[in-house]
Each structure stands twice: as structure tokens, then as C-alpha cells.
mmCIF file of C-alpha atoms in Angstrom:
data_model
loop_
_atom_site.group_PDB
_atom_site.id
_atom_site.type_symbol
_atom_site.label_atom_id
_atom_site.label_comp_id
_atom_site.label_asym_id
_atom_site.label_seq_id
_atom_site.Cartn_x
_atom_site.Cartn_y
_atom_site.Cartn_z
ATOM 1 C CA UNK A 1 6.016 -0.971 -25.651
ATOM 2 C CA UNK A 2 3.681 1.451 -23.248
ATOM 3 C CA UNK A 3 1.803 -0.898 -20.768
ATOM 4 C CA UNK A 4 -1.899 0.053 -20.289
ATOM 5 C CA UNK A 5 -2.835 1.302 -16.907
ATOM 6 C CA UNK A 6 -6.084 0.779 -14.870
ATOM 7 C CA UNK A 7 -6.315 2.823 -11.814
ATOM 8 C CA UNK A 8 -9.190 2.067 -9.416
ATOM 9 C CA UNK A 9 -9.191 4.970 -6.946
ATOM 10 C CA UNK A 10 -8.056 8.469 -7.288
ATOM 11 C CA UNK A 11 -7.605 10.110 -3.631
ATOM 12 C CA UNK A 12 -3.964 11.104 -2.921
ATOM 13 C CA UNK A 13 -1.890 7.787 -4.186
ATOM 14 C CA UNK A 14 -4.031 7.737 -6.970
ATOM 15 C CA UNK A 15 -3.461 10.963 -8.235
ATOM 16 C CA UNK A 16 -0.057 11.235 -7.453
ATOM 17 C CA UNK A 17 0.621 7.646 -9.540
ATOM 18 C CA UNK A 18 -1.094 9.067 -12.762
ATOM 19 C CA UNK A 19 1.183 12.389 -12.189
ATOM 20 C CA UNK A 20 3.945 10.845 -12.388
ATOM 21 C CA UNK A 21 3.626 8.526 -14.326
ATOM 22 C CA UNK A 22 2.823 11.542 -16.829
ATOM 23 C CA UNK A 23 6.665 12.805 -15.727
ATOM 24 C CA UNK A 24 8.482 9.457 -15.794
ATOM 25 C CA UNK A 25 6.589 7.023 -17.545
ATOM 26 C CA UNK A 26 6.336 8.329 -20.907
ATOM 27 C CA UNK A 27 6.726 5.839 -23.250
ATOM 28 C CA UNK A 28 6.354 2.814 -20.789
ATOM 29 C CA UNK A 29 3.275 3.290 -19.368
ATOM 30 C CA UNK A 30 0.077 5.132 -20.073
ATOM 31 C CA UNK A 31 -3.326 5.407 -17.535
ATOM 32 C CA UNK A 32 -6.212 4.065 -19.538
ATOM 33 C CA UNK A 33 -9.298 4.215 -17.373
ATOM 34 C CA UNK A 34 -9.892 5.347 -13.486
ATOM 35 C CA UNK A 35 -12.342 3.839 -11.556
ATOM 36 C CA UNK A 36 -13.468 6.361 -8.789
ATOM 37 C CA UNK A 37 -16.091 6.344 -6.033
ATOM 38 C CA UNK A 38 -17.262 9.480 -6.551
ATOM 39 C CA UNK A 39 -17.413 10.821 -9.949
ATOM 40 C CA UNK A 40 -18.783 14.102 -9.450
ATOM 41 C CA UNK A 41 -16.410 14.734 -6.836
ATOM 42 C CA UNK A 42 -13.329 14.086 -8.836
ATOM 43 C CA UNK A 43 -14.726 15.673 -11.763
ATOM 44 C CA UNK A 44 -14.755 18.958 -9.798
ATOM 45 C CA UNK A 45 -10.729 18.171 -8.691
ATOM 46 C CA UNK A 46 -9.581 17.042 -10.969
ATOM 47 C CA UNK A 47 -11.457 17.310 -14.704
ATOM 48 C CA UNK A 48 -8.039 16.458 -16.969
ATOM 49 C CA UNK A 49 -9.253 13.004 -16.307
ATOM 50 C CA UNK A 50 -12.512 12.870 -17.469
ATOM 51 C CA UNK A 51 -12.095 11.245 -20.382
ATOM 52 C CA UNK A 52 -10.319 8.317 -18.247
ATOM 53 C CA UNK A 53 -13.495 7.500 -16.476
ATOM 54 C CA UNK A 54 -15.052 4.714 -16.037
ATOM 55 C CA UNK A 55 -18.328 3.577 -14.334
ATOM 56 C CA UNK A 56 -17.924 -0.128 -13.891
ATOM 57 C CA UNK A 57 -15.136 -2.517 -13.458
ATOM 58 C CA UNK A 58 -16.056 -4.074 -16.481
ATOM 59 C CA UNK A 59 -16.026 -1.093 -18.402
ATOM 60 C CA UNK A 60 -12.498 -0.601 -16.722
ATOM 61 C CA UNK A 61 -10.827 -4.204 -17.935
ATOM 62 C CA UNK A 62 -12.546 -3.487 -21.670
ATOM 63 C CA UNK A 63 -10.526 -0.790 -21.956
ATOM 64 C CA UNK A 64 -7.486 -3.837 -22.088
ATOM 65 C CA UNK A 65 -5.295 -2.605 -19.257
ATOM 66 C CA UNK A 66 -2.331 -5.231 -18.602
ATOM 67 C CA UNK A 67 -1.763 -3.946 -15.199
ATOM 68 C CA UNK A 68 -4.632 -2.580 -12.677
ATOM 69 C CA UNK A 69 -3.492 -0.500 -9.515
ATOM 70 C CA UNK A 70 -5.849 -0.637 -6.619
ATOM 71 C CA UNK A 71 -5.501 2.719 -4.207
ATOM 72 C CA UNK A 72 -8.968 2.949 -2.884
ATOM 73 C CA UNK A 73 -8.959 0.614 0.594
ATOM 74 C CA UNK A 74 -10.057 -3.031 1.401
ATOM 75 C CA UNK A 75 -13.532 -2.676 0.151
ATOM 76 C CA UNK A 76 -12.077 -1.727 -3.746
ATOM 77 C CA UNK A 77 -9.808 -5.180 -3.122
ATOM 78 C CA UNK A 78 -13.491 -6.993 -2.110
ATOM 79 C CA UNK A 79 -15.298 -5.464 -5.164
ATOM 80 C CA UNK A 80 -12.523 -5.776 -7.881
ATOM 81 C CA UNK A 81 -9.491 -7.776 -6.928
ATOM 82 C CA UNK A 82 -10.755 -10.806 -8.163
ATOM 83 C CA UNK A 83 -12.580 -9.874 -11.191
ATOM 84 C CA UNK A 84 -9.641 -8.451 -12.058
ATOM 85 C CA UNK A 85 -7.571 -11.975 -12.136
ATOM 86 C CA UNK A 86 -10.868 -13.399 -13.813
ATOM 87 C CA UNK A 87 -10.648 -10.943 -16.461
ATOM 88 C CA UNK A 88 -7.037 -12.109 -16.920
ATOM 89 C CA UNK A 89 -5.227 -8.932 -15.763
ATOM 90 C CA UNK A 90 -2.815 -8.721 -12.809
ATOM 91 C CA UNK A 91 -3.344 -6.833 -9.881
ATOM 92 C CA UNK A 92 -0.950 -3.720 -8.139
ATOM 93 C CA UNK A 93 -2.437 -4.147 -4.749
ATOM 94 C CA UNK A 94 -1.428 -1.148 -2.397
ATOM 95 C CA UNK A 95 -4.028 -1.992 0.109
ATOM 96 C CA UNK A 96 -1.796 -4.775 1.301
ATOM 97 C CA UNK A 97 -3.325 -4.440 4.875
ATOM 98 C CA UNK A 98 -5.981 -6.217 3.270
ATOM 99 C CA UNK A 99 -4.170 -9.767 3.019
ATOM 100 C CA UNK A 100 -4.439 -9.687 6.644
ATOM 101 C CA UNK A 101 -7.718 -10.866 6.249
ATOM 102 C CA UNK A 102 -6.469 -14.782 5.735
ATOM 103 C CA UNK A 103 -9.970 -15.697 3.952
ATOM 104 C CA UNK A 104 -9.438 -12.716 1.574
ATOM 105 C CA UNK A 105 -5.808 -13.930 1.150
ATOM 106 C CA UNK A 106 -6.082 -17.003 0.211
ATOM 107 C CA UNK A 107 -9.323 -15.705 -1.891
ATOM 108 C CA UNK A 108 -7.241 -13.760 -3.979
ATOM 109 C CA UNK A 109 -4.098 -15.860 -4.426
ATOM 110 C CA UNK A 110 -6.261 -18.601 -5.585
ATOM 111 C CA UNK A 111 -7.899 -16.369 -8.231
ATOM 112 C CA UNK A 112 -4.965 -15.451 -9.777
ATOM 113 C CA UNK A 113 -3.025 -18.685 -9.793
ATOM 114 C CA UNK A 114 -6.548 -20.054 -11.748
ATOM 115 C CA UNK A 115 -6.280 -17.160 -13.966
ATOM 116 C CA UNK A 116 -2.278 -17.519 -14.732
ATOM 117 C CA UNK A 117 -1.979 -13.700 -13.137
ATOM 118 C CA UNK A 118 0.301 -12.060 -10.730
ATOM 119 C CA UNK A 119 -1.058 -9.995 -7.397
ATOM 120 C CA UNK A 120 2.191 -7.682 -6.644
ATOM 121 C CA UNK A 121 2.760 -5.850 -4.112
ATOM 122 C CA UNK A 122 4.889 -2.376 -3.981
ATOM 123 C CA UNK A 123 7.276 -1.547 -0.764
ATOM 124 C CA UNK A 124 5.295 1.573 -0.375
ATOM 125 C CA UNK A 125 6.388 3.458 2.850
ATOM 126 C CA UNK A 126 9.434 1.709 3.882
ATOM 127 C CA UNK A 127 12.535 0.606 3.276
ATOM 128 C CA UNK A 128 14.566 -2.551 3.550
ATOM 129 C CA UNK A 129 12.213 -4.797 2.235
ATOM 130 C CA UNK A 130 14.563 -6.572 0.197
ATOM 131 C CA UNK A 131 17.147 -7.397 2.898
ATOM 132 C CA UNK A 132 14.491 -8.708 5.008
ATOM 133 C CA UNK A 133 12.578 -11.059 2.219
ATOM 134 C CA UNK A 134 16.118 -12.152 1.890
ATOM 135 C CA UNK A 135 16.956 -12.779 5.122
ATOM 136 C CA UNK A 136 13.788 -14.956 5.770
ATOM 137 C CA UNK A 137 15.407 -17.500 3.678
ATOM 138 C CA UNK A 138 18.437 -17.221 5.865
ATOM 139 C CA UNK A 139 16.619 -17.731 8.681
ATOM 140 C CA UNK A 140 14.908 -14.615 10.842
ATOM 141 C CA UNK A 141 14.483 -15.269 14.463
ATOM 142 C CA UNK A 142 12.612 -11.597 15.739
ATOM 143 C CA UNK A 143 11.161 -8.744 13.297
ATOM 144 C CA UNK A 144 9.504 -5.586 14.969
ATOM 145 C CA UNK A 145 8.004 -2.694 13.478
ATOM 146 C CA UNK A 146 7.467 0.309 14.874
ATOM 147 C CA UNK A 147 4.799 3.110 13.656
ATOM 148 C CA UNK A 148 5.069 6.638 15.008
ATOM 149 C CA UNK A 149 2.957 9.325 13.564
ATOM 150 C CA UNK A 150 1.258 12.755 14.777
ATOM 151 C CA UNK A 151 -1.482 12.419 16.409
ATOM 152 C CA UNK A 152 -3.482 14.002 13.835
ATOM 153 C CA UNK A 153 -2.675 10.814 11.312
ATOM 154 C CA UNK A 154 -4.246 8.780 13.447
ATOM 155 C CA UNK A 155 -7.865 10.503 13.981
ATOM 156 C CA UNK A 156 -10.505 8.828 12.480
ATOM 157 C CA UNK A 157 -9.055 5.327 13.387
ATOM 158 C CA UNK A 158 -9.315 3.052 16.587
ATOM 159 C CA UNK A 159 -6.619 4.916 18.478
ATOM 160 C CA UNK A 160 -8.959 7.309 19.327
ATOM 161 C CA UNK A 161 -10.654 5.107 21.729
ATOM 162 C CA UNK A 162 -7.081 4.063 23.020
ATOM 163 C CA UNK A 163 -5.770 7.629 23.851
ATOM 164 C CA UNK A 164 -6.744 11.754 23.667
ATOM 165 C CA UNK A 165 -5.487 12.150 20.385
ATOM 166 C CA UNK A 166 -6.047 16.255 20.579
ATOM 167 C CA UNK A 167 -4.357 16.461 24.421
ATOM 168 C CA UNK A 168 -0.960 14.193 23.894
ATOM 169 C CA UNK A 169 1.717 16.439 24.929
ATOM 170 C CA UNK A 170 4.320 13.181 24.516
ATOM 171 C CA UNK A 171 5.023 9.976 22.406
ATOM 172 C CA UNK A 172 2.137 7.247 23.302
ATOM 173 C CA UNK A 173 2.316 4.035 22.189
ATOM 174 C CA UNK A 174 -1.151 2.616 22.216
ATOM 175 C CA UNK A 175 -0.668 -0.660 20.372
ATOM 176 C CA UNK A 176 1.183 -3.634 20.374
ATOM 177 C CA UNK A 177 0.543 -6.393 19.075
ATOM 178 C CA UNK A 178 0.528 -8.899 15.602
ATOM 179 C CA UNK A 179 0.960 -7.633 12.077
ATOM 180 C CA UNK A 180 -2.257 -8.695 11.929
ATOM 181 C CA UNK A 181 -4.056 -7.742 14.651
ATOM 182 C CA UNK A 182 -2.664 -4.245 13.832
ATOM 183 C CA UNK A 183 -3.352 -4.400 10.256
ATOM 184 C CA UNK A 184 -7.096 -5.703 10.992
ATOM 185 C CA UNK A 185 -7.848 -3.003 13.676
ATOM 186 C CA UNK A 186 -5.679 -0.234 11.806
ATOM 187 C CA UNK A 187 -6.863 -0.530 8.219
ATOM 188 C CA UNK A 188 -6.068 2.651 6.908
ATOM 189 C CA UNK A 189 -2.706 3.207 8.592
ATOM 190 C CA UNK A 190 -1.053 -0.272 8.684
ATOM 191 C CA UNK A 191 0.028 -1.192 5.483
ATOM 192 C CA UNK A 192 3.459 -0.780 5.742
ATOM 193 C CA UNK A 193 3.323 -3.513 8.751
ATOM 194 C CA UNK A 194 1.251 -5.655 7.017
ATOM 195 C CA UNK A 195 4.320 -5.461 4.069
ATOM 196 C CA UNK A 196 6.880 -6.320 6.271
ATOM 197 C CA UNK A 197 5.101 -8.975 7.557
ATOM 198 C CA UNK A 198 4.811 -10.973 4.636
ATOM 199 C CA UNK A 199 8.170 -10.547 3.374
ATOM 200 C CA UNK A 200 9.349 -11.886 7.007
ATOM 201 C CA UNK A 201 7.862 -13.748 9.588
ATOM 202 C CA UNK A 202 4.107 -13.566 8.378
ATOM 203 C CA UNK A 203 1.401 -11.778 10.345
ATOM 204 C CA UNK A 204 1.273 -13.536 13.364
ATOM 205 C CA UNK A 205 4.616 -13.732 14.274
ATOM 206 C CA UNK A 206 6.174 -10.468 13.329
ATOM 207 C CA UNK A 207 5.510 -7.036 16.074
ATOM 208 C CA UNK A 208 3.864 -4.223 15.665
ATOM 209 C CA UNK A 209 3.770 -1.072 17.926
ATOM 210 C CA UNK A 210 1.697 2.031 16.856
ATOM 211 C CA UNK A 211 2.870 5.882 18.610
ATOM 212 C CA UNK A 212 1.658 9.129 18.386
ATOM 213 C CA UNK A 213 3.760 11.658 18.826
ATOM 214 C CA UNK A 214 2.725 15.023 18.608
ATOM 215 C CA UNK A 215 6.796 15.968 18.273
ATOM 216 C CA UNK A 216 7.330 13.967 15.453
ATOM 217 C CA UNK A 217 8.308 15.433 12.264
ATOM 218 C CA UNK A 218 6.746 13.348 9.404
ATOM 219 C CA UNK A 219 5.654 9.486 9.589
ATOM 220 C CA UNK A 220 8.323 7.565 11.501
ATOM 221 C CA UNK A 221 9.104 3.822 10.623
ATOM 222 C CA UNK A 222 11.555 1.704 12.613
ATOM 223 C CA UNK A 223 12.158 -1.947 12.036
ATOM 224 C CA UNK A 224 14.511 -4.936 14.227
ATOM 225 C CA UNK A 225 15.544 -7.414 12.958
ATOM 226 C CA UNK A 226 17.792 -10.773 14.082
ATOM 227 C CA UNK A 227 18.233 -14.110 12.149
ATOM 228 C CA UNK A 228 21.178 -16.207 10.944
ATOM 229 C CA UNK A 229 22.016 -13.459 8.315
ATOM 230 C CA UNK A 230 22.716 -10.843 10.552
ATOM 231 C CA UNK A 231 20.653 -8.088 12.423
ATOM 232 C CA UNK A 232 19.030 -4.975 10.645
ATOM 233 C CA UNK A 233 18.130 -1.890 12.606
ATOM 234 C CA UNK A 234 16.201 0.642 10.512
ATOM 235 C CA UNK A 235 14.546 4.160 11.007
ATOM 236 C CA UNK A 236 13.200 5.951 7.969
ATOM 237 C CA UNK A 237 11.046 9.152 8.836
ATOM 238 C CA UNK A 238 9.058 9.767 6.006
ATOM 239 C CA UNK A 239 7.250 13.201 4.537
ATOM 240 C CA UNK A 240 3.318 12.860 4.916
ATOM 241 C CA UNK A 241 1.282 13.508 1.487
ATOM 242 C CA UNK A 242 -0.377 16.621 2.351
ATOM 243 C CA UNK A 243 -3.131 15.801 0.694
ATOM 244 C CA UNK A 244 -3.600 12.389 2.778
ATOM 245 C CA UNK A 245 -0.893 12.619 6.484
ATOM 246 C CA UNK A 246 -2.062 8.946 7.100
ATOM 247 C CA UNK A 247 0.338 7.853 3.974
ATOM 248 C CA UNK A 248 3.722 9.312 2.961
ATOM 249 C CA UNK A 249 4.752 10.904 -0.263
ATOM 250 C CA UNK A 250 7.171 8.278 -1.078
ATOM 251 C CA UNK A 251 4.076 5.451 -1.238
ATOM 252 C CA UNK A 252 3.008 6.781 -4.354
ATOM 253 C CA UNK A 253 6.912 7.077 -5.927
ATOM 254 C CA UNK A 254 7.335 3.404 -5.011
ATOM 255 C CA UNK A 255 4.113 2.571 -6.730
ATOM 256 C CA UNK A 256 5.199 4.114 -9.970
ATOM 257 C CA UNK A 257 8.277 2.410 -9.650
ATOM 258 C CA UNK A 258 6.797 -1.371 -9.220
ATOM 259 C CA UNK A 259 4.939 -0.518 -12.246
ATOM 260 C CA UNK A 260 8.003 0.467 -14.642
ATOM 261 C CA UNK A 261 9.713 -2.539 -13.384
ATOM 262 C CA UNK A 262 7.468 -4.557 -15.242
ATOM 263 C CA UNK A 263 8.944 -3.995 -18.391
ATOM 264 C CA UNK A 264 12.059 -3.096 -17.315
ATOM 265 C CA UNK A 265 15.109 -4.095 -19.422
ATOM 266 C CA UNK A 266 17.425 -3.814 -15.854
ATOM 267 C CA UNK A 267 15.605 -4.845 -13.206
ATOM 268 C CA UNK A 268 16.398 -3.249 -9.608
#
């Protein structure tokens, strides 16, 4: 059976889902509707899609998706996420900064345990997830992540204030902090701490420190960890999306595969 797919966004993870989903999903799961900012915009892009359009959220759920995908930032999660659950549909969030927010957490968890629907949440970026959601049951006693990007993925965001994005001749870390606090000040480059903080320690007691580094070679994730199931050290340098350097290429592939796992006969 081909699940019905709702995309709300189509920047760089959303048009790389629907791509491949066109490559690998065929027969498992279809886009139905997209629900875009700017229609004229994406009309010019990308017109193949046109007839996928939508111009409400409500227009988007009549068109019966069982799973939506939100890739268009925290205010799309403030607009939609809930209506979504209300409308009895669950909810691909890749914006998972935005749970950092506890008021919007616990917001949307409540609406979809009312509504009997699932918010899920993709690894996106980084690796290891698994091991470490596993090893909070075990017991985890430290979890750091570590961010290092060029400097170029961070303009537009609050580092600029920190350092001289457009001088650095040498790896600068200017954060550290919570999951949170990095998350909440970082919203458009933290989601990958903001996963790893929920499937350890939560978002006030797992690390975060942010680089730039004008010598680094793609978008560099580290993680430490220590508990009673053993100790992880990880360092994954992923390929920026060259349509988007503040996310990876591989955000987009993990995505795509959180939503064939949903009707997955083998489950990975």
C-alpha cells in the first residue's frame, strides 16, 4: 500500500525528500500536496509540482495524507503541527530544534496523544542515535556535542555577533552551552543537538559547542559519550546541501528513510 505524503515546505530538504522519494519510494509512498510559503517563487523553480499545491493547511490534510513532513522552520511547527494531530494525521517533524521550546513541547505532545497520533522524529544529520537512546536506559552519565561548520554556514545566525565570521583564519568556538540554549539561540543550525538531546540526557543536561572553521571540509559533528553501557566517541563530517550549507545532504536521505519505515515489513 503507497502511504500519502503531505509536505509543508519545499526549500532544500523539501525538495530533495519528494526527489527521492520519486527514486526510492515508488510504490510505498507518493507526495500528495506541498504546502509552500511562497508559491510564485517555487512555481518559477520548480513547476513539476504545481499540481501538488496547496494554499491552506486545510486544503493540505483534505487531500488525506497519512503522514505530513514539516521542512519549513519553527514557525511552520507553530502554524501546522497541531492542526495536523487535530486533523488526525501524524507529524514528520524535522524542525526538532523546535521542541526546545518546552511550552511548544509539551503543546504538541499533548495534541497528538488527544488525537491518538504519533510526532516522529528522523536522525537527520548524525549518527549514533540509536546507541545513545539505548544507552540512556543503561544509564548515561556525560553527552557532548560538538558543531563545526564554515564560517559561511553560520551567517545569518547569532554567531555573527559572537565572532568576524568573514576574517576567521582558524577554528572558533563561540558557543557553549545547553542543548537548549543552543537550539533556542541557533534555530536554524541546531537541530542535530537538539536530536541528541532528547534521545539522551534532555536539553538541559546534555553540551553543546558550536565552531567555525574556515578549514573545515563539510559540516563536522562530534559526540562523547560515558554511562554504565560504555563510552561512545563519534565524528561524522558530513557533505553540505549546496543548495542550503546550513544542513547536510544526508538530512534529507534520513528523512526519506523514517518515512519508508513506516510501512516497512523489516524494520531497521
Amino acid at each position: 500500500m503507497t502511504q500519502a505524503i503531505a509536505l509543508i515546505g519545499y526549500g532544500a530538504i523539501g525538495r530533495a525528500v519528494h526527489r527521492l522519494l520519486l527514486t526510492h519510494g515508488a510504490g510505498q509512498a507518493e507526495v500528495v500536496a506541498v504546502l509552500a510559503r511562497d508559491r510564485a517563487r517555487l512555481l518559477e523553480q520548480s513547476p513539476e509540482v504545481e499540481s501538488l499545491l496547496v494554499d491552506s493547511h486545510a486544503e493540505l490534510v483534505a487531500r488525506r495524507p497519512v503522514l505530513v513532513v514539516e521542512c519549513a522552520g519553527h514557525q511552520a511547527v507553530d502554524d501546522h503541527a497541531v492542526a495536523t494531530f487535530k486533523a488526525g494525521t501524524d507529524l514528520l517533524l524535522v524542525s526538532v530544534g523546535a521542541l526546545a521550546e518546552a511550552a511548544r513541547e509539551q503543546s504538541l505532545v499533548a495534541a497528538a496523544r488527544a488525537a491518538g497520533r504519533r510526532l516522529i522524529l528522523p536522525s537527520g544529520a548524525i549518527c549514533g542515535i540509536d546507541w545513545l537512546a539505548a544507552a540512556r536506559t543503561a544509564g548515561l552519565a556525560r553527552v557532548t556535542y560538538r558543531s563545526r561548520k564554515p564560517p559561511q554556514a553560520w551567517a545569518g545566525s547569532a554567531a555573527e555577533q559572537q565572532v568576524d565570521l568573514a576574517s576567521l583564519t582558524t577554528a572558533t568556538t563561540f558557543f557553549r552551552g545547553s542543548a537548549r540554549e543552543a537550539a533556542l539561540m541557533y534555530p536554524r543550525n541546531a537541530n542535530v543537538a537538539a536530536t541528541v538531546a532528547l534521545a539522551t540526557l534532555g536539553f538541559d543536561r546534555t553540551q553543546v559547542e558550536l565552531m567555525a572553521d574556515p578549514g573545515a571540509e563539510g559540516n563536522v559533528h562530534e559526540i562523547e559519550a560515558e554511562g554504565e553501557g560504555g563510552s561512545m566517541a563519534t565524528r561524522l563530517v558530513g557533505r553540505p546541501d549546496p543548495d542550503n550549507p546550513r544542513t547536510s545532504v544526508m538530512t534529507a536521505h534520513s528523512v526519506v528513510r523514517c518515512i519508508l519505515n513506516q510501512t516497512a515489513t523489516v524494520l531497521l
